[in-house]
Amino acid sequence: MKIDCLTLFPAFYSSFLDFSIIKRAIGKGLVEINPVDIRSYTKDKYGRTDTPPVGGGAGLIEKAQPIVDAIKDVKGDDGYVILFSPRGKRYEEADARRLSGKSHLVLVNGHYEGVDERVNAYCDELLSIGDYILTGGECASLCVMDSIIRLLDGAIASESLSEESFDNSLLEYPQYTEPYEFDGQKVPDILYSGNHEAIAKWRRKQSLLLTRKYRPDLFGKLTLAKQDRKLLEEKEGETPSWEKKALEKGRKFIKS
């Protein structure tokens, strides 16, 4: 995959390119990331890329000419152009998976009070990462690139992608590490039972409970199976019979 990031501040990306999974993906040849300086395309005799809005108003607007010329220069035959905009579709995991299948992305980062309206005509899609104001699109582009690159085949171990938050509109179940007890909090005994079926059932239940509590908007999208409804009907604070049986069989694995 090739990603061109159209920006007024190319240096913004320097640390990102040298970061963990992103750095390894670049090293493996899975992705090529090119910060493209919009300023280098301006035809303004003073080298400016922004100007006060026509008709008056606060702040500065990025001119169409430098951005459009940059898009035309880097897009090629396969470039898919995305402009970060508050009008855009709210970015979700499904979008990350969709865009990870593209061979070439061109990410256009606005700045100041926005970009000339006519830039929109040269973009294939508008995206927003949330309902809040940033100083520019660069931060949004980092979020989008990070979420996409990790999905590329070979970027991270495939098993790390098998069960994650937002898959099937569910938050991920709780995860624990050793030691068994830390600051008075213990790892749930079921995770030491050795009973993989019971552990999967417990994790499913926790995902359902966490999603219902923290993301009712996602929970509302779920189509609950009969087993899911049964899990949610179990009394809070009580150990269900299926879990007790698993613990009894696996008692020798449980730490005390």
PDB file of C-alpha atoms in Angstrom:
ATOM      1  CA  MET A   1       0.000   0.000   0.000  1.00  0.00           C
ATOM      2  CA  LYS A   2       1.069   3.546  -0.728  1.00  0.00           C
ATOM      3  CA  ILE A   3      -0.159   6.491   1.367  1.00  0.00           C
ATOM      4  CA  ASP A   4       0.454  10.109   0.407  1.00  0.00           C
ATOM      5  CA  CYS A   5      -0.282  12.647   3.163  1.00  0.00           C
ATOM      6  CA  LEU A   6      -0.889  16.142   1.808  1.00  0.00           C
ATOM      7  CA  THR A   7       0.065  18.556   4.572  1.00  0.00           C
ATOM      8  CA  LEU A   8       1.504  21.967   5.383  1.00  0.00           C
ATOM      9  CA  PHE A   9       3.712  20.337   7.997  1.00  0.00           C
ATOM     10  CA  PRO A  10       5.567  17.281   6.630  1.00  0.00           C
ATOM     11  CA  ALA A  11       7.800  17.082   9.714  1.00  0.00           C
ATOM     12  CA  PHE A  12       4.692  16.242  11.738  1.00  0.00           C
ATOM     13  CA  TYR A  13       4.970  12.651  10.503  1.00  0.00           C
ATOM     14  CA  SER A  14       8.640  12.026  11.317  1.00  0.00           C
ATOM     15  CA  SER A  15       8.133  10.260  14.656  1.00  0.00           C
ATOM     16  CA  PHE A  16       5.118   8.306  13.384  1.00  0.00           C
ATOM     17  CA  LEU A  17       7.209   6.733  10.632  1.00  0.00           C
ATOM     18  CA  ASP A  18       9.732   5.515  13.214  1.00  0.00           C
ATOM     19  CA  PHE A  19       7.166   3.960  15.557  1.00  0.00           C
ATOM     20  CA  SER A  20       6.819   0.270  16.449  1.00  0.00           C
ATOM     21  CA  ILE A  21       4.374  -1.567  14.166  1.00  0.00           C
ATOM     22  CA  ILE A  22       4.391   1.249  11.613  1.00  0.00           C
ATOM     23  CA  LYS A  23       8.176   1.166  11.339  1.00  0.00           C
ATOM     24  CA  ARG A  24       8.163  -2.617  10.937  1.00  0.00           C
ATOM     25  CA  ALA A  25       5.444  -2.479   8.283  1.00  0.00           C
ATOM     26  CA  ILE A  26       7.491   0.051   6.327  1.00  0.00           C
ATOM     27  CA  GLY A  27      10.615  -2.077   6.747  1.00  0.00           C
ATOM     28  CA  LYS A  28       8.779  -5.136   5.400  1.00  0.00           C
ATOM     29  CA  GLY A  29       7.646  -3.187   2.352  1.00  0.00           C
ATOM     30  CA  LEU A  30       3.976  -3.497   3.325  1.00  0.00           C
ATOM     31  CA  VAL A  31       3.373   0.248   3.216  1.00  0.00           C
ATOM     32  CA  GLU A  32       5.047   3.356   1.815  1.00  0.00           C
ATOM     33  CA  ILE A  33       4.143   6.635   3.526  1.00  0.00           C
ATOM     34  CA  ASN A  34       4.980   9.925   1.829  1.00  0.00           C
ATOM     35  CA  PRO A  35       4.371  13.291   3.522  1.00  0.00           C
ATOM     36  CA  VAL A  36       3.705  15.727   0.662  1.00  0.00           C
ATOM     37  CA  ASP A  37       4.332  19.429   1.284  1.00  0.00           C
ATOM     38  CA  ILE A  38       1.354  21.420  -0.009  1.00  0.00           C
ATOM     39  CA  ARG A  39       3.440  24.612   0.156  1.00  0.00           C
ATOM     40  CA  SER A  40       5.679  23.341  -2.620  1.00  0.00           C
ATOM     41  CA  TYR A  41       2.747  23.543  -5.047  1.00  0.00           C
ATOM     42  CA  THR A  42       1.618  27.107  -4.435  1.00  0.00           C
ATOM     43  CA  LYS A  43       1.779  29.593  -7.281  1.00  0.00           C
ATOM     44  CA  ASP A  44       1.343  32.556  -4.963  1.00  0.00           C
ATOM     45  CA  LYS A  45       4.221  34.991  -5.520  1.00  0.00           C
ATOM     46  CA  TYR A  46       4.661  35.280  -1.751  1.00  0.00           C
ATOM     47  CA  GLY A  47       4.568  31.516  -1.236  1.00  0.00           C
ATOM     48  CA  ARG A  48       1.286  31.594   0.672  1.00  0.00           C
ATOM     49  CA  THR A  49      -1.174  28.719   0.725  1.00  0.00           C
ATOM     50  CA  ASP A  50      -3.907  30.472   2.707  1.00  0.00           C
ATOM     51  CA  THR A  51      -5.944  33.638   2.435  1.00  0.00           C
ATOM     52  CA  PRO A  52      -8.854  35.411   4.204  1.00  0.00           C
ATOM     53  CA  PRO A  53     -12.268  34.071   3.137  1.00  0.00           C
ATOM     54  CA  VAL A  54     -14.131  35.800   0.334  1.00  0.00           C
ATOM     55  CA  GLY A  55     -16.982  37.811   1.828  1.00  0.00           C
ATOM     56  CA  GLY A  56     -15.181  38.318   5.118  1.00  0.00           C
ATOM     57  CA  GLY A  57     -14.972  36.248   8.244  1.00  0.00           C
ATOM     58  CA  ALA A  58     -12.539  35.055  10.873  1.00  0.00           C
ATOM     59  CA  GLY A  59      -9.325  33.160  10.221  1.00  0.00           C
ATOM     60  CA  LEU A  60      -7.665  31.942   7.054  1.00  0.00           C
ATOM     61  CA  ILE A  61      -8.792  29.438   4.426  1.00  0.00           C
ATOM     62  CA  GLU A  62      -6.450  27.156   2.520  1.00  0.00           C
ATOM     63  CA  LYS A  63      -6.431  27.955  -1.194  1.00  0.00           C
ATOM     64  CA  ALA A  64      -7.728  25.448  -3.706  1.00  0.00           C
ATOM     65  CA  GLN A  65      -4.848  25.710  -6.182  1.00  0.00           C
ATOM     66  CA  PRO A  66      -1.977  24.235  -4.103  1.00  0.00           C
ATOM     67  CA  ILE A  67      -4.095  21.384  -2.752  1.00  0.00           C
ATOM     68  CA  VAL A  68      -5.669  20.485  -6.086  1.00  0.00           C
ATOM     69  CA  ASP A  69      -2.315  20.576  -7.888  1.00  0.00           C
ATOM     70  CA  ALA A  70      -0.823  18.333  -5.176  1.00  0.00           C
ATOM     71  CA  ILE A  71      -3.702  15.877  -5.539  1.00  0.00           C
ATOM     72  CA  LYS A  72      -3.310  15.768  -9.315  1.00  0.00           C
ATOM     73  CA  ASP A  73       0.430  15.235  -8.996  1.00  0.00           C
ATOM     74  CA  VAL A  74       0.350  12.284  -6.582  1.00  0.00           C
ATOM     75  CA  LYS A  75      -2.984  10.605  -7.332  1.00  0.00           C
ATOM     76  CA  GLY A  76      -1.985   8.663 -10.418  1.00  0.00           C
ATOM     77  CA  ASP A  77      -4.353   6.016 -11.764  1.00  0.00           C
ATOM     78  CA  ASP A  78      -5.112   4.268  -8.474  1.00  0.00           C
ATOM     79  CA  GLY A  79      -5.150   6.999  -5.820  1.00  0.00           C
ATOM     80  CA  TYR A  80      -8.202   7.143  -3.544  1.00  0.00           C
ATOM     81  CA  VAL A  81      -8.465  10.686  -2.186  1.00  0.00           C
ATOM     82  CA  ILE A  82      -9.789  11.353   1.328  1.00  0.00           C
ATOM     83  CA  LEU A  83     -10.341  14.794   2.835  1.00  0.00           C
ATOM     84  CA  PHE A  84     -10.756  15.071   6.600  1.00  0.00           C
ATOM     85  CA  SER A  85     -13.838  17.186   7.209  1.00  0.00           C
ATOM     86  CA  PRO A  86     -16.586  17.638   9.838  1.00  0.00           C
ATOM     87  CA  ARG A  87     -19.037  16.827   7.029  1.00  0.00           C
ATOM     88  CA  GLY A  88     -17.468  13.440   6.581  1.00  0.00           C
ATOM     89  CA  LYS A  89     -18.694  10.011   7.547  1.00  0.00           C
ATOM     90  CA  ARG A  90     -17.807   9.080  11.138  1.00  0.00           C
ATOM     91  CA  TYR A  91     -14.760   6.814  10.893  1.00  0.00           C
ATOM     92  CA  GLU A  92     -15.239   3.283  12.247  1.00  0.00           C
ATOM     93  CA  GLU A  93     -13.414  -0.046  12.278  1.00  0.00           C
ATOM     94  CA  ALA A  94     -15.401  -1.146   9.235  1.00  0.00           C
ATOM     95  CA  ASP A  95     -13.905   1.796   7.345  1.00  0.00           C
ATOM     96  CA  ALA A  96     -10.403   0.781   8.407  1.00  0.00           C
ATOM     97  CA  ARG A  97     -10.992  -2.698   7.013  1.00  0.00           C
ATOM     98  CA  ARG A  98     -12.492  -1.288   3.811  1.00  0.00           C
ATOM     99  CA  LEU A  99      -9.648   1.151   3.226  1.00  0.00           C
ATOM    100  CA  SER A 100      -6.968  -1.443   4.045  1.00  0.00           C
ATOM    101  CA  GLY A 101      -7.935  -3.051   0.735  1.00  0.00           C
ATOM    102  CA  LYS A 102      -6.948   0.044  -1.259  1.00  0.00           C
ATOM    103  CA  SER A 103      -3.569   0.067  -2.979  1.00  0.00           C
ATOM    104  CA  HIS A 104      -3.063   3.834  -2.821  1.00  0.00           C
ATOM    105  CA  LEU A 105      -4.542   6.398  -0.425  1.00  0.00           C
ATOM    106  CA  VAL A 106      -4.164  10.166  -0.694  1.00  0.00           C
ATOM    107  CA  LEU A 107      -4.989  11.842   2.630  1.00  0.00           C
ATOM    108  CA  VAL A 108      -5.707  15.568   2.429  1.00  0.00           C
ATOM    109  CA  ASN A 109      -5.194  17.488   5.670  1.00  0.00           C
ATOM    110  CA  GLY A 110      -6.971  20.790   6.061  1.00  0.00           C
ATOM    111  CA  HIS A 111      -5.715  23.501   8.397  1.00  0.00           C
ATOM    112  CA  TYR A 112      -6.661  26.865   9.853  1.00  0.00           C
ATOM    113  CA  GLU A 113     -10.381  27.588   9.271  1.00  0.00           C
ATOM    114  CA  GLY A 114     -10.708  24.968   6.535  1.00  0.00           C
ATOM    115  CA  VAL A 115     -10.156  24.559   2.814  1.00  0.00           C
ATOM    116  CA  ASP A 116     -11.656  26.160  -0.262  1.00  0.00           C
ATOM    117  CA  GLU A 117     -14.996  24.478  -1.009  1.00  0.00           C
ATOM    118  CA  ARG A 118     -13.844  23.610  -4.521  1.00  0.00           C
ATOM    119  CA  VAL A 119     -11.287  21.111  -3.193  1.00  0.00           C
ATOM    120  CA  ASN A 120     -14.154  18.729  -2.350  1.00  0.00           C
ATOM    121  CA  ALA A 121     -14.750  18.025  -6.029  1.00  0.00           C
ATOM    122  CA  TYR A 122     -11.319  16.376  -6.269  1.00  0.00           C
ATOM    123  CA  CYS A 123     -11.865  14.019  -3.322  1.00  0.00           C
ATOM    124  CA  ASP A 124     -13.422  10.559  -3.378  1.00  0.00           C
ATOM    125  CA  GLU A 125     -14.555  10.611   0.232  1.00  0.00           C
ATOM    126  CA  LEU A 126     -14.882  12.872   3.266  1.00  0.00           C
ATOM    127  CA  LEU A 127     -14.073  11.410   6.683  1.00  0.00           C
ATOM    128  CA  SER A 128     -14.366  12.614  10.266  1.00  0.00           C
ATOM    129  CA  ILE A 129     -12.820  10.944  13.317  1.00  0.00           C
ATOM    130  CA  GLY A 130     -15.246  12.620  15.723  1.00  0.00           C
ATOM    131  CA  ASP A 131     -17.244  15.656  16.681  1.00  0.00           C
ATOM    132  CA  TYR A 132     -14.497  17.888  18.013  1.00  0.00           C
ATOM    133  CA  ILE A 133     -12.158  20.516  16.608  1.00  0.00           C
ATOM    134  CA  LEU A 134      -8.486  19.895  15.800  1.00  0.00           C
ATOM    135  CA  THR A 135      -5.941  22.436  14.603  1.00  0.00           C
ATOM    136  CA  GLY A 136      -5.505  20.393  11.431  1.00  0.00           C
ATOM    137  CA  GLY A 137      -6.154  17.074   9.760  1.00  0.00           C
ATOM    138  CA  GLU A 138      -2.736  15.623  10.560  1.00  0.00           C
ATOM    139  CA  CYS A 139      -3.826  14.061  13.860  1.00  0.00           C
ATOM    140  CA  ALA A 140      -6.814  12.515  12.118  1.00  0.00           C
ATOM    141  CA  SER A 141      -4.595  11.111   9.389  1.00  0.00           C
ATOM    142  CA  LEU A 142      -2.365   9.434  11.989  1.00  0.00           C
ATOM    143  CA  CYS A 143      -5.382   7.720  13.558  1.00  0.00           C
ATOM    144  CA  VAL A 144      -6.622   6.505  10.202  1.00  0.00           C
ATOM    145  CA  MET A 145      -3.215   5.289   9.018  1.00  0.00           C
ATOM    146  CA  ASP A 146      -2.501   3.484  12.281  1.00  0.00           C
ATOM    147  CA  SER A 147      -5.857   1.680  12.165  1.00  0.00           C
ATOM    148  CA  ILE A 148      -5.353   0.671   8.530  1.00  0.00           C
ATOM    149  CA  ILE A 149      -1.695  -0.347   8.551  1.00  0.00           C
ATOM    150  CA  ARG A 150      -2.115  -2.786  11.443  1.00  0.00           C
ATOM    151  CA  LEU A 151      -4.652  -4.657   9.292  1.00  0.00           C
ATOM    152  CA  LEU A 152      -2.260  -5.191   6.393  1.00  0.00           C
ATOM    153  CA  ASP A 153      -1.278  -8.815   5.965  1.00  0.00           C
ATOM    154  CA  GLY A 154       2.012  -9.330   7.805  1.00  0.00           C
ATOM    155  CA  ALA A 155       1.952  -6.112   9.841  1.00  0.00           C
ATOM    156  CA  ILE A 156       1.068  -7.948  13.062  1.00  0.00           C
ATOM    157  CA  ALA A 157       0.345 -11.559  13.978  1.00  0.00           C
ATOM    158  CA  SER A 158      -2.977 -12.695  12.534  1.00  0.00           C
ATOM    159  CA  GLU A 159      -4.126 -14.088  15.888  1.00  0.00           C
ATOM    160  CA  SER A 160      -3.892 -10.584  17.343  1.00  0.00           C
ATOM    161  CA  LEU A 161      -6.660  -9.525  14.955  1.00  0.00           C
ATOM    162  CA  SER A 162      -9.009 -12.421  15.643  1.00  0.00           C
ATOM    163  CA  GLU A 163     -10.893 -10.932  18.611  1.00  0.00           C
ATOM    164  CA  GLU A 164     -10.843  -7.182  19.021  1.00  0.00           C
ATOM    165  CA  SER A 165     -13.039  -4.367  20.202  1.00  0.00           C
ATOM    166  CA  PHE A 166     -15.650  -3.265  17.648  1.00  0.00           C
ATOM    167  CA  ASP A 167     -15.652  -6.626  15.879  1.00  0.00           C
ATOM    168  CA  ASN A 168     -19.336  -7.476  15.455  1.00  0.00           C
ATOM    169  CA  SER A 169     -20.260  -4.332  17.451  1.00  0.00           C
ATOM    170  CA  LEU A 170     -18.765  -5.736  20.667  1.00  0.00           C
ATOM    171  CA  LEU A 171     -16.138  -4.377  23.028  1.00  0.00           C
ATOM    172  CA  GLU A 172     -13.335  -6.802  23.779  1.00  0.00           C
ATOM    173  CA  TYR A 173     -13.452  -8.854  26.972  1.00  0.00           C
ATOM    174  CA  PRO A 174     -11.132  -8.001  29.923  1.00  0.00           C
ATOM    175  CA  GLN A 175      -7.511  -9.115  29.662  1.00  0.00           C
ATOM    176  CA  TYR A 176      -5.164  -9.939  32.548  1.00  0.00           C
ATOM    177  CA  THR A 177      -1.481 -10.604  33.189  1.00  0.00           C
ATOM    178  CA  GLU A 178       0.471 -12.154  36.077  1.00  0.00           C
ATOM    179  CA  PRO A 179       0.578 -11.865  39.055  1.00  0.00           C
ATOM    180  CA  TYR A 180      -2.667 -13.505  40.136  1.00  0.00           C
ATOM    181  CA  GLU A 181      -3.306 -10.744  42.682  1.00  0.00           C
ATOM    182  CA  PHE A 182      -2.328  -7.098  42.353  1.00  0.00           C
ATOM    183  CA  ASP A 183      -3.293  -4.355  44.784  1.00  0.00           C
ATOM    184  CA  GLY A 184      -6.167  -6.467  46.088  1.00  0.00           C
ATOM    185  CA  GLN A 185      -7.563  -7.326  42.652  1.00  0.00           C
ATOM    186  CA  LYS A 186      -7.426 -10.927  41.427  1.00  0.00           C
ATOM    187  CA  VAL A 187      -7.457 -12.538  38.012  1.00  0.00           C
ATOM    188  CA  PRO A 188     -10.807 -14.366  37.571  1.00  0.00           C
ATOM    189  CA  ASP A 189     -10.284 -18.025  38.499  1.00  0.00           C
ATOM    190  CA  ILE A 190     -12.073 -19.247  35.383  1.00  0.00           C
ATOM    191  CA  LEU A 191      -9.074 -18.113  33.322  1.00  0.00           C
ATOM    192  CA  TYR A 192      -6.920 -20.670  35.189  1.00  0.00           C
ATOM    193  CA  SER A 193      -9.429 -23.501  34.756  1.00  0.00           C
ATOM    194  CA  GLY A 194      -7.901 -24.910  31.589  1.00  0.00           C
ATOM    195  CA  ASN A 195     -11.438 -25.265  30.223  1.00  0.00           C
ATOM    196  CA  HIS A 196     -11.245 -23.387  26.918  1.00  0.00           C
ATOM    197  CA  GLU A 197     -14.962 -23.710  26.215  1.00  0.00           C
ATOM    198  CA  ALA A 198     -15.864 -22.181  29.586  1.00  0.00           C
ATOM    199  CA  ILE A 199     -13.249 -19.459  29.187  1.00  0.00           C
ATOM    200  CA  ALA A 200     -14.670 -18.533  25.762  1.00  0.00           C
ATOM    201  CA  LYS A 201     -18.152 -18.454  27.295  1.00  0.00           C
ATOM    202  CA  TRP A 202     -16.985 -16.218  30.149  1.00  0.00           C
ATOM    203  CA  ARG A 203     -15.256 -13.880  27.715  1.00  0.00           C
ATOM    204  CA  ARG A 204     -18.352 -13.668  25.541  1.00  0.00           C
ATOM    205  CA  LYS A 205     -20.416 -12.774  28.589  1.00  0.00           C
ATOM    206  CA  GLN A 206     -17.956 -10.071  29.657  1.00  0.00           C
ATOM    207  CA  SER A 207     -17.939  -8.577  26.156  1.00  0.00           C
ATOM    208  CA  LEU A 208     -21.718  -8.406  26.188  1.00  0.00           C
ATOM    209  CA  LEU A 209     -21.838  -6.837  29.658  1.00  0.00           C
ATOM    210  CA  LEU A 210     -19.122  -4.284  28.899  1.00  0.00           C
ATOM    211  CA  THR A 211     -20.734  -3.277  25.620  1.00  0.00           C
ATOM    212  CA  ARG A 212     -24.150  -2.891  27.246  1.00  0.00           C
ATOM    213  CA  LYS A 213     -22.652  -0.762  30.033  1.00  0.00           C
ATOM    214  CA  TYR A 214     -20.183   1.428  28.151  1.00  0.00           C
ATOM    215  CA  ARG A 215     -21.464   1.480  24.568  1.00  0.00           C
ATOM    216  CA  PRO A 216     -25.248   1.065  24.522  1.00  0.00           C
ATOM    217  CA  ASP A 217     -25.188   2.459  20.973  1.00  0.00           C
ATOM    218  CA  LEU A 218     -23.186  -0.570  19.829  1.00  0.00           C
ATOM    219  CA  PHE A 219     -25.178  -2.951  22.005  1.00  0.00           C
ATOM    220  CA  GLY A 220     -28.354  -1.791  20.284  1.00  0.00           C
ATOM    221  CA  LYS A 221     -26.963  -3.012  16.953  1.00  0.00           C
ATOM    222  CA  LEU A 222     -26.429  -6.563  18.187  1.00  0.00           C
ATOM    223  CA  THR A 223     -28.554  -9.509  17.212  1.00  0.00           C
ATOM    224  CA  LEU A 224     -28.438 -11.589  20.373  1.00  0.00           C
ATOM    225  CA  ALA A 225     -28.371 -15.359  20.094  1.00  0.00           C
ATOM    226  CA  LYS A 226     -30.316 -17.459  22.587  1.00  0.00           C
ATOM    227  CA  GLN A 227     -27.071 -18.238  24.438  1.00  0.00           C
ATOM    228  CA  ASP A 228     -26.244 -14.522  24.659  1.00  0.00           C
ATOM    229  CA  ARG A 229     -29.608 -13.771  26.257  1.00  0.00           C
ATOM    230  CA  LYS A 230     -29.064 -16.555  28.767  1.00  0.00           C
ATOM    231  CA  LEU A 231     -25.691 -15.148  29.744  1.00  0.00           C
ATOM    232  CA  LEU A 232     -27.131 -11.684  30.231  1.00  0.00           C
ATOM    233  CA  GLU A 233     -29.933 -13.071  32.405  1.00  0.00           C
ATOM    234  CA  GLU A 234     -27.501 -14.595  34.902  1.00  0.00           C
ATOM    235  CA  LYS A 235     -27.553 -12.860  38.290  1.00  0.00           C
ATOM    236  CA  GLU A 236     -24.797 -10.347  38.877  1.00  0.00           C
ATOM    237  CA  GLY A 237     -22.373 -11.356  41.629  1.00  0.00           C
ATOM    238  CA  GLU A 238     -23.309 -15.052  41.492  1.00  0.00           C
ATOM    239  CA  THR A 239     -21.205 -17.750  39.878  1.00  0.00           C
ATOM    240  CA  PRO A 240     -23.384 -19.575  37.321  1.00  0.00           C
ATOM    241  CA  SER A 241     -23.556 -23.378  37.338  1.00  0.00           C
ATOM    242  CA  TRP A 242     -21.568 -23.794  34.117  1.00  0.00           C
ATOM    243  CA  GLU A 243     -18.700 -21.759  35.586  1.00  0.00           C
ATOM    244  CA  LYS A 244     -18.777 -23.703  38.879  1.00  0.00           C
ATOM    245  CA  LYS A 245     -18.476 -26.984  37.003  1.00  0.00           C
ATOM    246  CA  ALA A 246     -15.539 -25.700  34.993  1.00  0.00           C
ATOM    247  CA  LEU A 247     -13.811 -24.501  38.170  1.00  0.00           C
ATOM    248  CA  GLU A 248     -14.335 -27.826  39.924  1.00  0.00           C
ATOM    249  CA  LYS A 249     -12.845 -29.774  37.025  1.00  0.00           C
ATOM    250  CA  GLY A 250      -9.945 -27.393  36.678  1.00  0.00           C
ATOM    251  CA  ARG A 251      -9.236 -26.749  40.357  1.00  0.00           C
ATOM    252  CA  LYS A 252      -5.669 -27.981  40.080  1.00  0.00           C
ATOM    253  CA  PHE A 253      -4.929 -25.124  37.628  1.00  0.00           C
ATOM    254  CA  ILE A 254      -6.287 -22.391  39.901  1.00  0.00           C
ATOM    255  CA  LYS A 255      -3.789 -20.353  41.889  1.00  0.00           C
ATOM    256  CA  SER A 256      -4.504 -19.515  45.484  1.00  0.00           C
TER     257      SER A 256
END
